């Protein structure tokens, strides 16, 4: 399975919609992307998880899973990418779970970030540090 | 100097769970001032479960010398905790007297003199004697191999690991996990695994395309009425630290959630005892023990630590059994009502002059080596100084390799990977071809020559340093710092990535390395496909032959700050 940043694939259950964010945004627009998603509301923590490898085996296709039980949408961000916004998963009422997995490209080591919009309108955030390394070996 | 009292928190002696009864036999042995096989094997059986652990033998079929590290730094919460304790501190921590066989086996102190007194260690024929002796007493003992078995010698290279498959097979292990095995290439691994009469386990090995488990995660053994679940964990960073083109469709990783799921699954199947046969590396296992509840014993591997007592994390016991066939751990457990009610532990040092070789295994080993004996035994030179590998920043074997690389590849700077495998050649000995292969034999040996700017070189060194000294163990890959020839530097291991190294200096001119200037770099063990250059063993052999006798001066080119 080969995926570019533009061709992220959402693996989820029925009722999941995926919005691809157009490339061309700038890193300086990170705050704008977040503000647009949250409407400027405060972002708390807890209730959302982002799972990714600690060290990427291949920075061009890093598996990432986000989950937030009870969420209506999850925004996935790669803050240090040239285009920090990756995608937004939207969960309809028929969604069996609020979980989605995709593979993303990471330009360098960074905190992959998920912000979930919960049904009550509150926002929560989680990060996972993914290292992109040149490698080498010990052991 | 650190006092033993400072360490007690980290040792089982302080544990209220089992008391100090299970350990402490080493000091008694030392007091007797002499060794016999009976003493080495002496063990008061306890409980209803016996585990035998061997790990990281790296293809060493015959006895060898292995000098333990002088520098083995822990960072963050691991600072000063075992196994990041060496030399005199180590002796104090474990109440071992200097000059004793135990001090020789477990530390670098006075290594050359002690090596002459106490001789070589390990050897599969001696290991077989120990394993058979334990099994004679405890037929239901489980023998578990932590991996890095089909790797690391002349005969492994020539037979594509078959020598080790045969020798380890004759020890009849019950399960193994893995790391370097995959550098034989995925096809060869699959071929061998198809023939194994025991379990090849890796809960964290996945098909990279479909993200599905690629090998068995665990096996449950019913021994003495105790259901023992053995979960395997392969080295998490194989595709990062080793050439992933050799096993392109596999993904590894720490996968803590997966481990928690496997623990729950085996408990759901009625496991009374959960054993993790791990190639994570000690600090990763220490964190995993804290993060994933329900693991009773972790048999650690990868980082080559030898500890004479278990380390406790909560109720989880971490066992470290060394490398190169130098030790076997025997762990007896009394498991009642799904809990460990008592234990006895012994890290058995395999003194090859004390433990009698098992005749059957001796013949098997001789048969594996026979076709290659003549070429392995050839003397390529002599060494006036001890050649060893271990140490966080340098070892004399790699200093020698770097010197050969700089001269033969006409480079400004040489790099040698921070491997922890490779036994020792004691000073004033001939160097045989076998010795050289023991320090270099692997499947991507090409000695490259390339150009890099000073800035690129520093970025690479910073990257490797972070893989070793990241304070979060889950970001550590094990191994040691890449060895550098022709250049010195200062390093503060407590700093963040990008800020650890400073004062990069060319040793021959004393000039500072210019970030903008291009330098010729030679090295080996590149993980990139189609790396060009002669195999490192050919290059080094030619260099040693030209020199006749080599002597490696103490290396003071890395200035270390530990905070």
mmCIF file of N, CA and C in Angstrom, chain B residues 424-537:
data_model
loop_
_atom_site.group_PDB
_atom_site.id
_atom_site.type_symbol
_atom_site.label_atom_id
_atom_site.label_comp_id
_atom_site.label_asym_id
_atom_site.label_seq_id
_atom_site.Cartn_x
_atom_site.Cartn_y
_atom_site.Cartn_z
ATOM 1 N N UNK B 424 36.753 -10.438 22.604
ATOM 2 C CA UNK B 424 37.989 -9.705 22.894
ATOM 3 C C UNK B 424 39.199 -10.550 22.523
ATOM 4 N N UNK B 425 40.239 -9.884 22.025
ATOM 5 C CA UNK B 425 41.539 -10.541 21.871
ATOM 6 C C UNK B 425 42.453 -9.940 22.937
ATOM 7 N N UNK B 426 42.978 -10.799 23.823
ATOM 8 C CA UNK B 426 43.809 -10.303 24.924
ATOM 9 C C UNK B 426 45.192 -9.913 24.390
ATOM 10 N N UNK B 427 45.789 -8.908 25.011
ATOM 11 C CA UNK B 427 47.088 -8.370 24.580
ATOM 12 C C UNK B 427 48.147 -9.459 24.426
ATOM 13 N N UNK B 428 49.081 -9.190 23.530
ATOM 14 C CA UNK B 428 50.223 -10.075 23.272
ATOM 15 C C UNK B 428 49.797 -11.446 22.763
ATOM 16 N N UNK B 429 48.835 -11.416 21.869
ATOM 17 C CA UNK B 429 48.340 -12.656 21.262
ATOM 18 C C UNK B 429 48.371 -12.484 19.744
ATOM 19 N N UNK B 430 48.400 -13.623 19.030
ATOM 20 C CA UNK B 430 48.168 -13.535 17.591
ATOM 21 C C UNK B 430 46.716 -13.142 17.307
ATOM 22 N N UNK B 431 46.505 -12.458 16.208
ATOM 23 C CA UNK B 431 45.132 -12.191 15.736
ATOM 24 C C UNK B 431 44.867 -13.175 14.605
ATOM 25 N N UNK B 432 43.861 -14.013 14.784
ATOM 26 C CA UNK B 432 43.519 -14.954 13.718
ATOM 27 C C UNK B 432 42.423 -14.350 12.848
ATOM 28 N N UNK B 433 42.245 -14.973 11.687
ATOM 29 C CA UNK B 433 41.160 -14.511 10.825
ATOM 30 C C UNK B 433 39.818 -14.676 11.553
ATOM 31 N N UNK B 434 39.711 -15.724 12.332
ATOM 32 C CA UNK B 434 38.467 -15.929 13.087
ATOM 33 C C UNK B 434 38.217 -14.765 14.044
ATOM 34 N N UNK B 435 39.277 -14.300 14.706
ATOM 35 C CA UNK B 435 39.122 -13.152 15.621
ATOM 36 C C UNK B 435 38.549 -11.947 14.873
ATOM 37 N N UNK B 436 39.109 -11.686 13.689
ATOM 38 C CA UNK B 436 38.669 -10.533 12.906
ATOM 39 C C UNK B 436 37.197 -10.675 12.499
ATOM 40 N N UNK B 437 36.820 -11.874 12.075
ATOM 41 C CA UNK B 437 35.417 -12.081 11.682
ATOM 42 C C UNK B 437 34.481 -11.994 12.884
ATOM 43 N N UNK B 438 34.976 -12.425 14.055
ATOM 44 C CA UNK B 438 34.137 -12.307 15.255
ATOM 45 C C UNK B 438 33.751 -10.849 15.527
ATOM 46 N N UNK B 439 34.598 -9.926 15.082
ATOM 47 C CA UNK B 439 34.320 -8.501 15.315
ATOM 48 C C UNK B 439 33.639 -7.833 14.123
ATOM 49 N N UNK B 440 33.533 -8.546 12.999
ATOM 50 C CA UNK B 440 33.027 -7.871 11.786
ATOM 51 C C UNK B 440 32.002 -8.669 10.979
ATOM 52 N N UNK B 441 31.849 -9.978 11.247
ATOM 53 C CA UNK B 441 31.054 -10.817 10.338
ATOM 54 C C UNK B 441 29.584 -10.429 10.349
ATOM 55 N N UNK B 442 29.119 -9.938 9.228
ATOM 56 C CA UNK B 442 27.698 -9.635 9.045
ATOM 57 C C UNK B 442 27.434 -9.493 7.551
ATOM 58 N N UNK B 443 26.184 -9.309 7.196
ATOM 59 C CA UNK B 443 25.810 -9.461 5.786
ATOM 60 C C UNK B 443 25.790 -8.147 5.011
ATOM 61 N N UNK B 444 26.229 -7.040 5.618
ATOM 62 C CA UNK B 444 26.343 -5.775 4.863
ATOM 63 C C UNK B 444 27.643 -5.089 5.255
ATOM 64 N N UNK B 445 28.770 -5.736 4.876
ATOM 65 C CA UNK B 445 30.088 -5.359 5.416
ATOM 66 C C UNK B 445 30.861 -4.336 4.589
ATOM 67 N N UNK B 446 30.264 -3.807 3.522
ATOM 68 C CA UNK B 446 31.076 -3.038 2.577
ATOM 69 C C UNK B 446 31.630 -1.747 3.175
ATOM 70 N N UNK B 447 32.922 -1.542 2.951
ATOM 71 C CA UNK B 447 33.617 -0.359 3.467
ATOM 72 C C UNK B 447 33.485 0.771 2.447
ATOM 73 N N UNK B 448 32.590 1.685 2.714
ATOM 74 C CA UNK B 448 32.294 2.761 1.766
ATOM 75 C C UNK B 448 33.251 3.931 1.925
ATOM 76 N N UNK B 449 33.258 4.789 0.924
ATOM 77 C CA UNK B 449 34.021 6.039 0.970
ATOM 78 C C UNK B 449 33.091 7.085 0.385
ATOM 79 N N UNK B 450 32.805 8.139 1.150
ATOM 80 C CA UNK B 450 31.895 9.150 0.619
ATOM 81 C C UNK B 450 32.305 10.524 1.140
ATOM 82 N N UNK B 451 31.591 11.519 0.671
ATOM 83 C CA UNK B 451 31.897 12.878 1.112
ATOM 84 C C UNK B 451 30.728 13.448 1.896
ATOM 85 N N UNK B 452 31.054 14.205 2.915
ATOM 86 C CA UNK B 452 30.019 14.822 3.759
ATOM 87 C C UNK B 452 30.529 16.176 4.211
ATOM 88 N N UNK B 453 29.618 17.106 4.401
ATOM 89 C CA UNK B 453 30.025 18.374 5.009
ATOM 90 C C UNK B 453 30.116 18.175 6.521
ATOM 91 N N UNK B 454 30.824 19.077 7.158
ATOM 92 C CA UNK B 454 30.920 19.023 8.609
ATOM 93 C C UNK B 454 29.545 19.067 9.260
ATOM 94 N N UNK B 455 28.644 19.844 8.673
ATOM 95 C CA UNK B 455 27.290 19.960 9.223
ATOM 96 C C UNK B 455 26.536 18.641 9.103
ATOM 97 N N UNK B 456 26.690 17.973 7.942
ATOM 98 C CA UNK B 456 26.015 16.678 7.763
ATOM 99 C C UNK B 456 26.555 15.644 8.751
ATOM 100 N N UNK B 457 27.860 15.641 8.916
ATOM 101 C CA UNK B 457 28.483 14.687 9.827
ATOM 102 C C UNK B 457 27.981 14.899 11.258
ATOM 103 N N UNK B 458 27.919 16.165 11.668
ATOM 104 C CA UNK B 458 27.439 16.440 13.026
ATOM 105 C C UNK B 458 25.984 16.004 13.183
ATOM 106 N N UNK B 459 25.169 16.254 12.150
ATOM 107 C CA UNK B 459 23.754 15.863 12.229
ATOM 108 C C UNK B 459 23.619 14.359 12.411
ATOM 109 N N UNK B 460 24.464 13.596 11.717
ATOM 110 C CA UNK B 460 24.401 12.138 11.845
ATOM 111 C C UNK B 460 24.811 11.707 13.250
ATOM 112 N N UNK B 461 25.881 12.290 13.757
ATOM 113 C CA UNK B 461 26.341 11.925 15.101
ATOM 114 C C UNK B 461 25.295 12.306 16.157
ATOM 115 N N UNK B 462 24.657 13.451 15.970
ATOM 116 C CA UNK B 462 23.595 13.866 16.905
ATOM 117 C C UNK B 462 22.431 12.870 16.868
ATOM 118 N N UNK B 463 22.106 12.421 15.659
ATOM 119 C CA UNK B 463 21.008 11.470 15.485
ATOM 120 C C UNK B 463 21.317 10.162 16.211
ATOM 121 N N UNK B 464 22.536 9.650 16.007
ATOM 122 C CA UNK B 464 22.924 8.397 16.658
ATOM 123 C C UNK B 464 22.951 8.591 18.178
ATOM 124 N N UNK B 465 23.480 9.739 18.633
ATOM 125 C CA UNK B 465 23.549 10.000 20.078
ATOM 126 C C UNK B 465 22.149 10.009 20.692
ATOM 127 N N UNK B 466 21.172 10.534 19.955
ATOM 128 C CA UNK B 466 19.808 10.563 20.496
ATOM 129 C C UNK B 466 19.198 9.162 20.552
ATOM 130 N N UNK B 467 19.603 8.301 19.620
ATOM 131 C CA UNK B 467 19.116 6.920 19.659
ATOM 132 C C UNK B 467 19.686 6.155 20.845
ATOM 133 N N UNK B 468 20.778 6.673 21.400
ATOM 134 C CA UNK B 468 21.424 6.020 22.547
ATOM 135 C C UNK B 468 21.063 6.700 23.869
ATOM 136 N N UNK B 469 20.976 8.040 23.845
ATOM 137 C CA UNK B 469 20.847 8.804 25.093
ATOM 138 C C UNK B 469 19.515 9.534 25.242
ATOM 139 N N UNK B 470 18.532 9.229 24.417
ATOM 140 C CA UNK B 470 17.213 9.820 24.632
ATOM 141 C C UNK B 470 16.724 9.400 26.021
ATOM 142 N N UNK B 471 16.281 10.348 26.844
ATOM 143 C CA UNK B 471 15.886 9.959 28.208
ATOM 144 C C UNK B 471 14.648 9.055 28.249
ATOM 145 N N UNK B 472 13.867 9.031 27.184
ATOM 146 C CA UNK B 472 12.727 8.105 27.125
ATOM 147 C C UNK B 472 13.211 6.797 26.496
ATOM 148 N N UNK B 473 13.254 5.708 27.289
ATOM 149 C CA UNK B 473 13.813 4.454 26.760
ATOM 150 C C UNK B 473 13.138 3.970 25.476
ATOM 151 N N UNK B 474 11.854 4.303 25.286
ATOM 152 C CA UNK B 474 11.171 3.830 24.084
ATOM 153 C C UNK B 474 11.775 4.423 22.809
ATOM 154 N N UNK B 475 12.572 5.480 22.961
ATOM 155 C CA UNK B 475 13.238 6.062 21.790
ATOM 156 C C UNK B 475 14.692 5.623 21.685
ATOM 157 N N UNK B 476 15.103 4.694 22.548
ATOM 158 C CA UNK B 476 16.482 4.190 22.484
ATOM 159 C C UNK B 476 16.539 2.926 21.635
ATOM 160 N N UNK B 477 17.606 2.832 20.855
ATOM 161 C CA UNK B 477 17.759 1.660 19.996
ATOM 162 C C UNK B 477 18.774 0.664 20.526
ATOM 163 N N UNK B 478 19.355 0.940 21.688
ATOM 164 C CA UNK B 478 20.409 0.062 22.178
ATOM 165 C C UNK B 478 21.692 0.329 21.416
ATOM 166 N N UNK B 479 22.684 -0.504 21.638
ATOM 167 C CA UNK B 479 23.957 -0.278 20.973
ATOM 168 C C UNK B 479 24.703 0.874 21.608
ATOM 169 N N UNK B 480 25.794 1.257 20.970
ATOM 170 C CA UNK B 480 26.631 2.323 21.493
ATOM 171 C C UNK B 480 26.804 3.400 20.437
ATOM 172 N N UNK B 481 27.493 4.475 20.825
ATOM 173 C CA UNK B 481 27.762 5.586 19.924
ATOM 174 C C UNK B 481 28.634 5.109 18.758
ATOM 175 N N UNK B 482 28.318 5.623 17.567
ATOM 176 C CA UNK B 482 29.171 5.317 16.415
ATOM 177 C C UNK B 482 30.601 5.727 16.764
ATOM 178 N N UNK B 483 31.538 4.846 16.454
ATOM 179 C CA UNK B 483 32.938 5.122 16.756
ATOM 180 C C UNK B 483 33.537 6.005 15.675
ATOM 181 N N UNK B 484 34.315 7.002 16.081
ATOM 182 C CA UNK B 484 34.850 7.960 15.132
ATOM 183 C C UNK B 484 36.376 7.911 15.154
ATOM 184 N N UNK B 485 36.972 7.782 13.980
ATOM 185 C CA UNK B 485 38.428 7.867 13.854
ATOM 186 C C UNK B 485 38.797 9.157 13.142
ATOM 187 N N UNK B 486 39.896 9.746 13.521
ATOM 188 C CA UNK B 486 40.378 10.950 12.838
ATOM 189 C C UNK B 486 39.762 12.238 13.339
ATOM 190 N N UNK B 487 38.783 12.122 14.220
ATOM 191 C CA UNK B 487 38.093 13.313 14.724
ATOM 192 C C UNK B 487 37.754 13.113 16.199
ATOM 193 N N UNK B 488 37.928 14.151 16.975
ATOM 194 C CA UNK B 488 37.510 14.101 18.367
ATOM 195 C C UNK B 488 36.301 15.005 18.566
ATOM 196 N N UNK B 489 35.616 14.834 19.681
ATOM 197 C CA UNK B 489 34.471 15.698 19.976
ATOM 198 C C UNK B 489 34.170 15.668 21.467
ATOM 199 N N UNK B 490 33.366 16.614 21.884
ATOM 200 C CA UNK B 490 32.860 16.616 23.250
ATOM 201 C C UNK B 490 31.375 16.286 23.195
ATOM 202 N N UNK B 491 30.889 15.586 24.192
ATOM 203 C CA UNK B 491 29.462 15.237 24.208
ATOM 204 C C UNK B 491 28.905 15.387 25.621
ATOM 205 N N UNK B 492 27.778 16.057 25.709
ATOM 206 C CA UNK B 492 27.034 16.151 26.958
ATOM 207 C C UNK B 492 25.779 15.303 26.784
ATOM 208 N N UNK B 493 25.772 14.130 27.422
ATOM 209 C CA UNK B 493 24.694 13.173 27.159
ATOM 210 C C UNK B 493 23.353 13.651 27.714
ATOM 211 N N UNK B 494 23.373 14.667 28.559
ATOM 212 C CA UNK B 494 22.119 15.106 29.173
ATOM 213 C C UNK B 494 21.360 16.106 28.298
ATOM 214 N N UNK B 495 22.001 16.611 27.254
ATOM 215 C CA UNK B 495 21.351 17.630 26.418
ATOM 216 C C UNK B 495 20.355 17.001 25.444
ATOM 217 N N UNK B 496 19.596 17.861 24.756
ATOM 218 C CA UNK B 496 18.621 17.392 23.773
ATOM 219 C C UNK B 496 19.301 17.146 22.427
ATOM 220 N N UNK B 497 18.571 16.440 21.560
ATOM 221 C CA UNK B 497 19.128 16.147 20.242
ATOM 222 C C UNK B 497 19.513 17.437 19.521
ATOM 223 N N UNK B 498 20.705 17.431 18.911
ATOM 224 C CA UNK B 498 21.193 18.606 18.198
ATOM 225 C C UNK B 498 22.117 19.457 19.044
ATOM 226 N N UNK B 499 22.085 19.211 20.380
ATOM 227 C CA UNK B 499 22.892 20.044 21.282
ATOM 228 C C UNK B 499 23.907 19.244 22.101
ATOM 229 N N UNK B 500 23.994 17.940 21.826
ATOM 230 C CA UNK B 500 24.877 17.122 22.659
ATOM 231 C C UNK B 500 26.350 17.278 22.266
ATOM 232 N N UNK B 501 26.618 17.357 20.965
ATOM 233 C CA UNK B 501 28.006 17.362 20.514
ATOM 234 C C UNK B 501 28.546 18.772 20.334
ATOM 235 N N UNK B 502 29.834 18.914 20.639
ATOM 236 C CA UNK B 502 30.510 20.185 20.396
ATOM 237 C C UNK B 502 31.997 19.911 20.183
ATOM 238 N N UNK B 503 32.717 20.960 19.805
ATOM 239 C CA UNK B 503 34.179 20.868 19.650
ATOM 240 C C UNK B 503 34.620 19.752 18.714
ATOM 241 N N UNK B 504 33.926 19.576 17.601
ATOM 242 C CA UNK B 504 34.360 18.583 16.627
ATOM 243 C C UNK B 504 35.697 19.046 16.047
ATOM 244 N N UNK B 505 36.713 18.203 16.185
ATOM 245 C CA UNK B 505 38.086 18.609 15.863
ATOM 246 C C UNK B 505 38.810 17.517 15.082
ATOM 247 N N UNK B 506 39.476 17.911 13.994
ATOM 248 C CA UNK B 506 40.286 16.944 13.258
ATOM 249 C C UNK B 506 41.542 16.642 14.079
ATOM 250 N N UNK B 507 41.796 15.351 14.319
ATOM 251 C CA UNK B 507 42.878 14.999 15.238
ATOM 252 C C UNK B 507 44.259 15.247 14.643
ATOM 253 N N UNK B 508 44.406 15.098 13.311
ATOM 254 C CA UNK B 508 45.764 15.221 12.764
ATOM 255 C C UNK B 508 46.237 16.669 12.643
ATOM 256 N N UNK B 509 45.304 17.613 12.556
ATOM 257 C CA UNK B 509 45.716 19.016 12.432
ATOM 258 C C UNK B 509 45.314 19.862 13.627
ATOM 259 N N UNK B 510 44.364 19.352 14.434
ATOM 260 C CA UNK B 510 43.855 20.148 15.536
ATOM 261 C C UNK B 510 42.859 21.210 15.097
ATOM 262 N N UNK B 511 42.522 21.219 13.797
ATOM 263 C CA UNK B 511 41.554 22.203 13.283
ATOM 264 C C UNK B 511 40.136 21.830 13.692
ATOM 265 N N UNK B 512 39.332 22.847 13.907
ATOM 266 C CA UNK B 512 37.911 22.609 14.146
ATOM 267 C C UNK B 512 37.261 22.137 12.843
ATOM 268 N N UNK B 513 36.301 21.211 12.972
ATOM 269 C CA UNK B 513 35.554 20.767 11.792
ATOM 270 C C UNK B 513 34.667 21.918 11.330
ATOM 271 N N UNK B 514 34.769 22.250 10.041
ATOM 272 C CA UNK B 514 34.023 23.367 9.468
ATOM 273 C C UNK B 514 32.686 22.847 8.938
ATOM 274 N N UNK B 515 31.570 23.380 9.448
ATOM 275 C CA UNK B 515 30.266 22.858 9.009
ATOM 276 C C UNK B 515 30.079 22.950 7.491
ATOM 277 N N UNK B 516 30.708 23.919 6.859
ATOM 278 C CA UNK B 516 30.486 24.148 5.434
ATOM 279 C C UNK B 516 31.463 23.362 4.550
ATOM 280 N N UNK B 517 32.529 22.877 5.158
ATOM 281 C CA UNK B 517 33.561 22.205 4.365
ATOM 282 C C UNK B 517 33.216 20.732 4.150
ATOM 283 N N UNK B 518 33.668 20.189 3.008
ATOM 284 C CA UNK B 518 33.398 18.787 2.696
ATOM 285 C C UNK B 518 34.586 17.921 3.113
ATOM 286 N N UNK B 519 34.269 16.792 3.761
ATOM 287 C CA UNK B 519 35.309 15.866 4.222
ATOM 288 C C UNK B 519 35.084 14.493 3.597
ATOM 289 N N UNK B 520 36.184 13.744 3.449
ATOM 290 C CA UNK B 520 36.070 12.365 2.972
ATOM 291 C C UNK B 520 35.858 11.456 4.183
ATOM 292 N N UNK B 521 34.770 10.713 4.130
ATOM 293 C CA UNK B 521 34.392 9.836 5.244
ATOM 294 C C UNK B 521 34.457 8.387 4.765
ATOM 295 N N UNK B 522 35.076 7.525 5.550
ATOM 296 C CA UNK B 522 35.033 6.085 5.262
ATOM 297 C C UNK B 522 34.354 5.386 6.426
ATOM 298 N N UNK B 523 33.638 4.329 6.101
ATOM 299 C CA UNK B 523 32.941 3.593 7.156
ATOM 300 C C UNK B 523 32.496 2.240 6.648
ATOM 301 N N UNK B 524 31.735 1.519 7.471
ATOM 302 C CA UNK B 524 31.205 0.216 7.049
ATOM 303 C C UNK B 524 29.901 -0.035 7.788
ATOM 304 N N UNK B 525 29.177 -1.059 7.349
ATOM 305 C CA UNK B 525 27.924 -1.386 8.017
ATOM 306 C C UNK B 525 26.809 -0.420 7.661
ATOM 307 N N UNK B 526 26.878 0.172 6.474
ATOM 308 C CA UNK B 526 25.798 1.076 6.061
ATOM 309 C C UNK B 526 24.517 0.290 5.842
ATOM 310 N N UNK B 527 23.392 0.883 6.243
ATOM 311 C CA UNK B 527 22.114 0.200 6.041
ATOM 312 C C UNK B 527 21.540 0.483 4.650
ATOM 313 N N UNK B 528 22.248 1.295 3.860
ATOM 314 C CA UNK B 528 21.756 1.597 2.511
ATOM 315 C C UNK B 528 22.077 0.463 1.544
ATOM 316 N N UNK B 529 21.136 0.196 0.647
ATOM 317 C CA UNK B 529 21.325 -0.865 -0.340
ATOM 318 C C UNK B 529 22.411 -0.448 -1.333
ATOM 319 N N UNK B 530 23.103 -1.448 -1.883
ATOM 320 C CA UNK B 530 24.101 -1.224 -2.935
ATOM 321 C C UNK B 530 25.252 -0.336 -2.473
ATOM 322 N N UNK B 531 25.635 -0.463 -1.200
ATOM 323 C CA UNK B 531 26.815 0.252 -0.718
ATOM 324 C C UNK B 531 28.059 -0.351 -1.369
ATOM 325 N N UNK B 532 28.910 0.521 -1.911
ATOM 326 C CA UNK B 532 30.085 0.050 -2.646
ATOM 327 C C UNK B 532 31.320 0.054 -1.752
ATOM 328 N N UNK B 533 32.182 -0.958 -1.976
ATOM 329 C CA UNK B 533 33.448 -1.015 -1.243
ATOM 330 C C UNK B 533 33.777 -2.444 -0.874
ATOM 331 N N UNK B 534 35.020 -2.706 -0.495
ATOM 332 C CA UNK B 534 35.416 -4.068 -0.114
ATOM 333 C C UNK B 534 34.797 -4.438 1.232
ATOM 334 N N UNK B 535 34.594 -5.751 1.477
ATOM 335 C CA UNK B 535 34.134 -6.144 2.813
ATOM 336 C C UNK B 535 35.143 -5.666 3.851
ATOM 337 N N UNK B 536 34.639 -5.210 4.981
ATOM 338 C CA UNK B 536 35.515 -4.630 6.003
ATOM 339 C C UNK B 536 36.594 -5.613 6.443
ATOM 340 N N UNK B 537 36.271 -6.931 6.491
ATOM 341 C CA UNK B 537 37.276 -7.891 6.972
ATOM 342 C C UNK B 537 38.455 -7.989 6.006
#
